[in-house]
Amino acid sequence: MDLSEKTINWKRNLFFIWASQILSIAGFASAVPFVPIYIRDRWGISGEQELGLWMSAFYFFGMLSFCVFTPVWGMLADRFGRKLMLLRACYVDAILFPCFLLAPNPLGLIIVRFIVSAFTGTVSAAQTLIVTTTPEKHHGFALGVLSSAVWSGNLIGFAAGGLIVHWFGFSTAFLTCGSMYLVAGILAHLCVEEHFSPPAQDVVPKWGKAWSGISISVWMIFFVIIITAIARRFDDPYVALMIEKIHGPENTAFHTGWISALAALGGVISGMVLGRLCDLFSPGKIALPTILIASGTMFLQAFSGSLLSYSSARFVNYLVAGGLETVCFSILSKISPKERRGTFFGLASGLRMTGILISSVLSGGIVYFVGLRNIYVVAGILFLLIIPVLSFALRIITIQYSKQFSKPLKKHMIS
């Protein structure tokens, strides 16, 4: 057990990190999901194809920036402290997110998004801080609780953002976003503990050697994280457009808010339940039915003809799939060295964002060439591809760690 685990009340720490993440994610969700409507209303871009391309570029360059810089922040977390990285993300985002309002055109908006994403990453910082201050036997539960904070923040942010945009406009939404990041940073600053001791210089490799010493089992989980991210986020940039396609252009922000909030409620439940199950049962046995249902609900969304059927399918999708990344990160916490968890979690978060980046490019092309509804069909197929990849990864882990793992842990890793 680490010194931090002995002297820090991990439950208290988990609670305040959880609360801080709810605030920061709620701030993000109160503004960014409504960017398609912002672009349409401010610059008069209303065509499905043109707007789809701008949104694809908006998400692509945001993800690209995140992919490049998140591993750097992860390495700095291992050298200078994990709490410091959480505060960096909260305070800088509090300043930068309102700068969306200064963009003179869609290209300027994309440039601001690139800069913001270079400094963001509260979730990856919080994940690393949690696994380094929580006993290992509770990692699945703790990461599941953090996942519930992400979804709770999304729920609050979507609902509040829909109302704010509808009644007060986008200026208030972006300023609210920055304010919530600021409050999240203050809460973490005052209430979250970390007893960090810088490691020896030869323990944490320099940036040029960040990828060295990574076992094949960790590489396999990295690959699963990428595939999961592609499937999970394939349709996210186009929820508002899908709602307009089903219901028409009236009150799009309002309907986007409540439907996204309902889906986030499913994610809240999923994160906590799957996280706890990861501490008790095999990830493979948990993931298989989850993935199958997630795939089926994607197909249901593709052919929805009403907001009721669309929102119901989306809720069930998030209810079963919202905790899939928790499963992956729980496995990663068990097979990564303690002194390099910041680096590994930073790399995993960067690769996760790489998957989302790939997703934004592919989905943008599908919208442009074959239509909006087909992104849900492709997403359903992508979910099915996770099954063989995850099964193979768990077999590799079981073989590689058969000598190091105790019986209970081996039982948890075998599908």
Coordinates of C-alpha atoms in Angstrom, one line a residue:
M1 CA 0.0 0.0 0.0
D2 CA 1.3 3.5 -0.9
L3 CA 2.0 6.1 1.7
S4 CA -0.8 8.2 0.2
E5 CA -3.2 5.3 0.7
K6 CA -2.3 5.1 4.4
T7 CA -2.6 8.8 5.3
I8 CA -5.3 10.1 3.0
N9 CA -9.0 9.4 3.6
W10 CA -9.6 8.0 0.1
K11 CA -13.4 8.1 0.4
R12 CA -13.3 11.8 1.3
N13 CA -10.9 12.4 -1.5
L14 CA -13.1 10.5 -3.9
F15 CA -16.1 12.5 -2.9
F16 CA -14.5 15.9 -3.6
I17 CA -12.9 14.8 -6.8
W18 CA -16.3 13.5 -7.8
A19 CA -18.0 16.8 -7.0
S20 CA -15.3 18.8 -8.8
Q21 CA -15.8 16.7 -11.9
I22 CA -19.5 17.1 -11.9
L23 CA -19.0 20.8 -11.9
S24 CA -16.4 20.9 -14.7
I25 CA -18.2 18.4 -16.9
A26 CA -21.5 20.3 -16.4
G27 CA -19.8 23.4 -17.5
F28 CA -18.5 21.8 -20.7
A29 CA -21.9 20.2 -21.4
S30 CA -23.8 23.4 -20.9
A31 CA -22.2 25.0 -24.0
V32 CA -20.2 22.8 -26.3
P33 CA -23.0 20.3 -27.4
F34 CA -24.9 23.3 -28.7
V35 CA -22.1 24.5 -31.0
P36 CA -23.9 23.2 -34.2
I37 CA -26.8 25.6 -33.4
Y38 CA -24.4 28.4 -32.5
I39 CA -22.7 28.0 -35.9
R40 CA -26.0 27.9 -37.7
D41 CA -27.5 30.9 -35.9
R42 CA -24.4 33.2 -35.8
W43 CA -23.0 32.6 -39.3
G44 CA -26.1 31.4 -41.2
I45 CA -24.8 27.9 -42.1
S46 CA -27.8 25.7 -42.2
G47 CA -27.1 23.1 -44.9
E48 CA -26.8 19.6 -43.5
Q49 CA -23.6 18.8 -45.5
E50 CA -21.8 22.1 -44.9
L51 CA -22.7 22.2 -41.2
G52 CA -21.7 18.6 -40.9
L53 CA -18.2 19.3 -42.3
W54 CA -17.7 22.3 -40.0
M55 CA -18.7 20.2 -37.0
S56 CA -16.4 17.4 -38.1
A57 CA -13.5 19.9 -38.3
F58 CA -14.5 21.5 -34.9
Y59 CA -14.3 18.1 -33.2
F60 CA -11.4 16.8 -35.2
F61 CA -9.0 19.6 -34.3
G62 CA -10.2 19.7 -30.7
M63 CA -9.4 15.9 -30.4
L64 CA -6.1 16.3 -32.3
S65 CA -4.9 18.9 -29.8
F66 CA -6.1 16.8 -26.8
C67 CA -4.3 13.7 -28.3
V68 CA -1.0 15.5 -28.6
F69 CA -1.0 17.3 -25.2
T70 CA -2.7 14.8 -22.8
P71 CA 0.2 12.4 -22.7
V72 CA 2.5 15.3 -21.9
W73 CA 0.3 16.3 -19.0
G74 CA 0.3 12.7 -17.8
M75 CA 4.1 12.6 -17.7
L76 CA 4.2 15.9 -15.9
A77 CA 1.7 14.5 -13.4
D78 CA 4.1 11.6 -12.5
R79 CA 7.0 14.2 -12.1
F80 CA 5.2 17.1 -10.3
G81 CA 2.0 15.7 -8.8
R82 CA -1.4 14.6 -10.0
K83 CA -3.4 17.2 -8.1
L84 CA -1.4 20.0 -9.8
M85 CA -2.5 18.7 -13.2
L86 CA -6.2 18.7 -12.1
L87 CA -5.9 22.3 -11.0
R88 CA -4.2 23.3 -14.2
A89 CA -7.0 21.9 -16.3
C90 CA -9.8 23.5 -14.2
Y91 CA -8.3 27.0 -13.9
V92 CA -7.1 27.3 -17.5
D93 CA -10.4 26.0 -18.9
A94 CA -12.2 28.6 -16.8
I95 CA -10.3 31.3 -18.7
L96 CA -10.4 29.8 -22.2
F97 CA -13.9 28.4 -22.7
P98 CA -15.6 31.9 -22.7
C99 CA -13.1 32.8 -25.5
F100 CA -15.4 30.9 -27.9
L101 CA -17.4 34.1 -28.0
L102 CA -14.5 36.0 -29.5
A103 CA -14.3 33.8 -32.6
P104 CA -15.1 36.0 -35.8
N105 CA -16.0 33.0 -38.0
P106 CA -16.2 29.2 -37.9
L107 CA -12.5 28.9 -38.7
G108 CA -11.7 31.1 -35.7
L109 CA -14.0 28.9 -33.6
I110 CA -12.0 25.9 -34.6
I111 CA -8.7 27.6 -33.7
V112 CA -10.0 28.5 -30.3
R113 CA -11.1 24.9 -29.8
F114 CA -7.6 23.7 -30.7
I115 CA -6.1 26.0 -28.0
V116 CA -8.6 25.1 -25.4
S117 CA -8.1 21.4 -25.9
A118 CA -4.4 21.7 -25.5
F119 CA -4.9 22.7 -21.8
T120 CA -8.0 20.7 -21.0
G121 CA -8.3 17.1 -19.5
T122 CA -9.9 17.2 -16.1
V123 CA -11.1 13.7 -16.4
S124 CA -7.7 12.1 -17.2
A125 CA -6.1 14.1 -14.4
A126 CA -8.9 13.0 -11.9
Q127 CA -8.5 9.4 -13.0
T128 CA -4.8 9.4 -12.2
L129 CA -5.3 11.2 -8.9
I130 CA -8.0 8.7 -7.9
V131 CA -6.0 5.5 -8.7
T132 CA -2.9 6.9 -6.9
T133 CA -4.8 7.7 -3.7
T134 CA -7.3 4.8 -3.5
P135 CA -6.5 1.2 -2.4
E136 CA -6.1 -1.1 -5.4
K137 CA -9.0 -3.4 -4.4
H138 CA -11.4 -0.4 -4.7
H139 CA -10.1 0.9 -8.1
G140 CA -13.1 -0.4 -10.1
F141 CA -15.5 1.2 -7.7
A142 CA -13.6 4.5 -7.5
L143 CA -13.3 4.8 -11.3
G144 CA -17.0 3.9 -11.6
V145 CA -17.9 6.7 -9.2
L146 CA -15.8 9.1 -11.3
S147 CA -17.6 7.9 -14.4
S148 CA -20.9 8.6 -12.7
A149 CA -19.6 12.2 -12.0
V150 CA -18.9 12.6 -15.7
W151 CA -22.4 11.4 -16.7
S152 CA -24.0 13.4 -13.8
G153 CA -22.2 16.5 -15.0
N154 CA -23.4 15.8 -18.6
L155 CA -26.9 15.4 -17.3
I156 CA -26.9 18.7 -15.4
G157 CA -25.0 20.5 -18.2
F158 CA -27.2 19.3 -21.0
A159 CA -30.4 20.2 -19.1
A160 CA -29.1 23.5 -17.9
G161 CA -27.4 24.4 -21.2
G162 CA -30.6 23.7 -23.2
L163 CA -32.5 26.1 -21.0
I164 CA -29.8 28.7 -20.9
V165 CA -29.4 28.8 -24.7
H166 CA -33.1 28.8 -25.1
W167 CA -33.8 31.6 -22.7
F168 CA -30.6 33.6 -22.4
G169 CA -28.5 32.9 -25.5
F170 CA -25.0 31.5 -26.2
S171 CA -23.1 34.3 -24.4
T172 CA -24.5 33.3 -21.1
A173 CA -23.9 29.6 -21.9
F174 CA -20.2 30.0 -22.5
L175 CA -19.7 32.3 -19.5
T176 CA -21.5 29.8 -17.4
C177 CA -19.2 27.1 -18.7
G178 CA -16.1 29.1 -17.6
S179 CA -17.6 29.9 -14.2
M180 CA -18.3 26.2 -13.4
Y181 CA -14.7 25.2 -14.3
L182 CA -13.5 28.0 -11.9
V183 CA -15.7 26.7 -9.0
A184 CA -14.5 23.1 -9.8
G185 CA -10.9 24.2 -9.5
I186 CA -11.4 26.0 -6.2
L187 CA -13.2 22.9 -4.7
A188 CA -10.4 20.6 -5.7
H189 CA -7.8 23.1 -4.6
L190 CA -9.2 23.4 -1.1
C191 CA -10.6 19.9 -0.4
V192 CA -8.6 17.3 -2.3
E193 CA -5.4 15.9 -0.7
E194 CA -2.3 14.4 -2.3
H195 CA 0.9 13.6 -0.6
F196 CA 3.2 13.5 -3.6
S197 CA 6.9 12.7 -3.5
P198 CA 8.8 13.2 -6.8
P199 CA 10.1 9.8 -8.0
A200 CA 13.7 9.0 -8.8
Q201 CA 14.7 10.3 -12.2
D202 CA 15.3 6.9 -13.6
V203 CA 11.8 5.6 -12.7
V204 CA 9.8 7.9 -14.9
P205 CA 11.2 8.1 -18.4
K206 CA 11.5 11.4 -20.3
W207 CA 9.1 12.3 -23.1
G208 CA 11.2 10.7 -25.8
K209 CA 10.9 7.4 -23.9
A210 CA 7.3 7.7 -22.8
W211 CA 6.3 4.7 -24.9
S212 CA 9.2 2.5 -23.6
G213 CA 8.7 -0.4 -21.3
I214 CA 5.0 -0.8 -22.1
S215 CA 4.0 -4.5 -22.0
I216 CA 1.9 -6.1 -24.8
S217 CA -1.0 -6.4 -22.3
V218 CA -1.1 -2.7 -21.8
W219 CA -0.9 -2.1 -25.6
M220 CA -3.9 -4.4 -26.0
I221 CA -5.9 -2.4 -23.5
F222 CA -4.9 0.8 -25.3
F223 CA -6.2 -0.7 -28.5
V224 CA -9.5 -1.7 -26.9
I225 CA -9.8 1.9 -25.5
I226 CA -9.4 3.3 -29.1
I227 CA -12.1 1.0 -30.6
T228 CA -14.5 1.6 -27.7
A229 CA -14.0 5.4 -28.1
I230 CA -14.7 5.2 -31.8
A231 CA -18.0 3.3 -31.3
R232 CA -19.1 5.3 -28.2
R233 CA -18.7 8.7 -29.6
F234 CA -19.5 8.1 -33.3
D235 CA -22.8 10.0 -33.2
D236 CA -22.1 12.6 -30.5
P237 CA -21.5 15.6 -32.8
Y238 CA -24.8 15.1 -34.6
V239 CA -27.4 14.7 -31.9
A240 CA -28.8 18.2 -32.5
L241 CA -28.9 17.5 -36.2
M242 CA -30.7 14.2 -35.8
I243 CA -33.3 15.8 -33.6
E244 CA -33.9 18.4 -36.2
K245 CA -34.2 15.6 -38.8
I246 CA -36.8 13.7 -36.7
H247 CA -38.7 16.6 -35.2
G248 CA -38.0 19.7 -37.3
P249 CA -36.1 22.9 -36.5
E250 CA -38.4 24.2 -33.7
N251 CA -36.9 24.3 -30.2
T252 CA -33.9 22.2 -31.2
A253 CA -31.7 23.4 -28.2
F254 CA -34.4 22.5 -25.7
H255 CA -35.0 19.0 -27.1
T256 CA -31.2 18.4 -27.4
G257 CA -30.8 19.4 -23.8
W258 CA -33.4 17.0 -22.3
I259 CA -32.6 14.1 -24.6
S260 CA -28.9 14.4 -23.8
A261 CA -29.7 14.7 -20.1
L262 CA -31.8 11.6 -20.2
A263 CA -29.0 9.7 -21.9
A264 CA -26.5 11.0 -19.3
L265 CA -28.8 9.6 -16.6
G266 CA -28.3 6.2 -18.1
G267 CA -24.5 6.8 -18.1
V268 CA -24.6 7.7 -14.4
I269 CA -26.2 4.4 -13.5
S270 CA -23.9 2.5 -15.9
G271 CA -20.7 3.9 -14.6
M272 CA -21.4 3.1 -11.0
V273 CA -22.8 -0.4 -11.6
L274 CA -20.1 -1.5 -14.1
G275 CA -17.4 0.0 -12.0
R276 CA -18.5 -2.0 -8.9
L277 CA -18.9 -5.2 -11.0
C278 CA -15.3 -4.8 -12.2
D279 CA -14.2 -5.4 -8.6
L280 CA -16.3 -8.5 -8.3
F281 CA -16.5 -10.3 -11.7
S282 CA -14.8 -10.9 -15.0
P283 CA -14.7 -7.9 -17.3
G284 CA -15.3 -10.2 -20.3
K285 CA -18.5 -11.5 -18.8
I286 CA -19.7 -8.0 -18.0
A287 CA -18.8 -6.5 -21.3
L288 CA -20.3 -9.1 -23.7
P289 CA -24.1 -8.5 -23.0
T290 CA -23.4 -4.8 -22.6
I291 CA -21.8 -4.5 -26.0
L292 CA -24.6 -6.5 -27.7
I293 CA -27.3 -4.3 -26.2
A294 CA -25.4 -1.1 -27.1
S295 CA -25.1 -2.3 -30.7
G296 CA -28.8 -3.0 -30.9
T297 CA -29.8 0.4 -29.5
M298 CA -27.6 2.1 -32.1
F299 CA -29.6 0.4 -34.8
L300 CA -32.9 1.5 -33.1
Q301 CA -31.7 5.1 -33.1
A302 CA -30.9 4.9 -36.8
F303 CA -34.5 4.1 -37.7
S304 CA -36.3 6.2 -35.1
G305 CA -39.2 8.2 -36.3
S306 CA -40.1 10.1 -33.2
L307 CA -38.3 11.8 -30.3
L308 CA -39.8 9.3 -27.9
S309 CA -38.3 6.3 -29.7
Y310 CA -35.0 8.1 -30.3
S311 CA -34.6 9.2 -26.7
S312 CA -35.6 5.8 -25.3
A313 CA -33.1 4.0 -27.5
R314 CA -30.4 6.5 -26.6
F315 CA -31.1 6.2 -22.8
V316 CA -30.8 2.4 -23.0
N317 CA -27.6 2.7 -25.1
Y318 CA -26.0 4.9 -22.4
L319 CA -27.4 2.8 -19.6
V320 CA -25.4 -0.3 -20.9
A321 CA -22.4 1.3 -22.7
G322 CA -21.7 4.3 -20.4
G323 CA -19.4 2.3 -18.2
L324 CA -17.4 0.5 -20.9
E325 CA -14.5 2.8 -20.6
T326 CA -14.6 2.3 -16.8
V327 CA -14.0 -1.4 -17.5
C328 CA -11.0 -0.6 -19.6
F329 CA -9.4 1.8 -17.2
S330 CA -10.1 -0.5 -14.3
I331 CA -8.1 -3.2 -16.1
L332 CA -5.4 -0.7 -16.9
S333 CA -5.0 0.3 -13.3
K334 CA -4.4 -3.4 -12.4
I335 CA -1.6 -3.9 -15.0
S336 CA 0.2 -0.6 -14.9
P337 CA 3.2 0.2 -12.6
K338 CA 2.2 2.6 -9.7
E339 CA 5.0 5.0 -10.4
R340 CA 3.9 5.4 -14.1
R341 CA 0.2 5.5 -13.8
G342 CA 0.0 9.2 -14.7
T343 CA 2.0 8.5 -17.9
F344 CA -0.1 5.4 -18.7
F345 CA -3.4 7.0 -18.0
G346 CA -2.3 10.1 -19.9
L347 CA -1.4 7.9 -22.9
A348 CA -4.7 6.0 -22.6
S349 CA -6.7 9.3 -22.5
G350 CA -4.8 10.6 -25.5
L351 CA -5.4 7.3 -27.4
R352 CA -9.1 7.4 -26.3
M353 CA -9.2 10.9 -27.8
T354 CA -7.5 9.5 -30.9
G355 CA -10.4 7.1 -31.3
I356 CA -12.8 10.0 -30.9
L357 CA -10.8 11.9 -33.5
I358 CA -11.0 9.0 -36.0
S359 CA -14.7 8.8 -35.2
S360 CA -15.3 12.5 -36.0
V361 CA -13.6 12.1 -39.4
L362 CA -15.4 8.9 -40.3
S363 CA -18.8 10.1 -39.1
G364 CA -18.4 13.4 -41.0
G365 CA -17.7 11.5 -44.2
I366 CA -20.7 9.2 -43.6
V367 CA -23.0 12.2 -43.1
Y368 CA -21.7 13.9 -46.2
F369 CA -21.8 10.9 -48.6
V370 CA -24.6 8.6 -47.3
G371 CA -26.7 10.7 -44.9
L372 CA -27.1 11.4 -41.2
R373 CA -29.0 8.2 -40.1
N374 CA -26.2 5.9 -41.3
I375 CA -23.8 7.1 -38.6
Y376 CA -25.9 5.1 -36.2
V377 CA -25.8 2.0 -38.4
V378 CA -22.0 2.1 -38.6
A379 CA -21.8 2.8 -34.8
G380 CA -23.8 -0.4 -34.1
I381 CA -21.4 -2.4 -36.3
L382 CA -18.4 -0.9 -34.5
F383 CA -19.7 -1.9 -31.1
L384 CA -19.8 -5.5 -32.3
L385 CA -16.1 -5.3 -33.3
I386 CA -15.2 -4.6 -29.7
I387 CA -16.1 -8.1 -28.6
P388 CA -13.3 -10.1 -30.4
V389 CA -10.7 -7.4 -29.6
L390 CA -11.5 -7.3 -25.9
S391 CA -11.7 -11.1 -25.6
F392 CA -8.2 -11.4 -27.2
A393 CA -6.8 -8.7 -25.0
L394 CA -8.0 -10.4 -21.8
R395 CA -6.5 -13.7 -23.0
I396 CA -3.1 -11.9 -23.5
I397 CA -3.3 -10.4 -20.0
T398 CA -4.2 -13.7 -18.4
I399 CA -1.2 -15.4 -20.1
Q400 CA 1.3 -12.6 -19.4
Y401 CA 0.3 -12.1 -15.7
S402 CA -0.4 -15.7 -14.8
K403 CA 2.6 -15.8 -12.4
Q404 CA 2.3 -12.4 -10.9
F405 CA -1.5 -12.3 -10.3
S406 CA -3.0 -13.9 -7.3
K407 CA -5.9 -16.3 -7.8
P408 CA -8.7 -13.8 -7.1
L409 CA -7.2 -11.3 -9.5
K410 CA -6.7 -13.9 -12.2
K411 CA -10.3 -14.8 -11.8
H412 CA -11.3 -11.2 -12.4
M413 CA -9.2 -10.9 -15.6
I414 CA -10.4 -14.1 -17.3
S415 CA -13.4 -13.7 -19.6

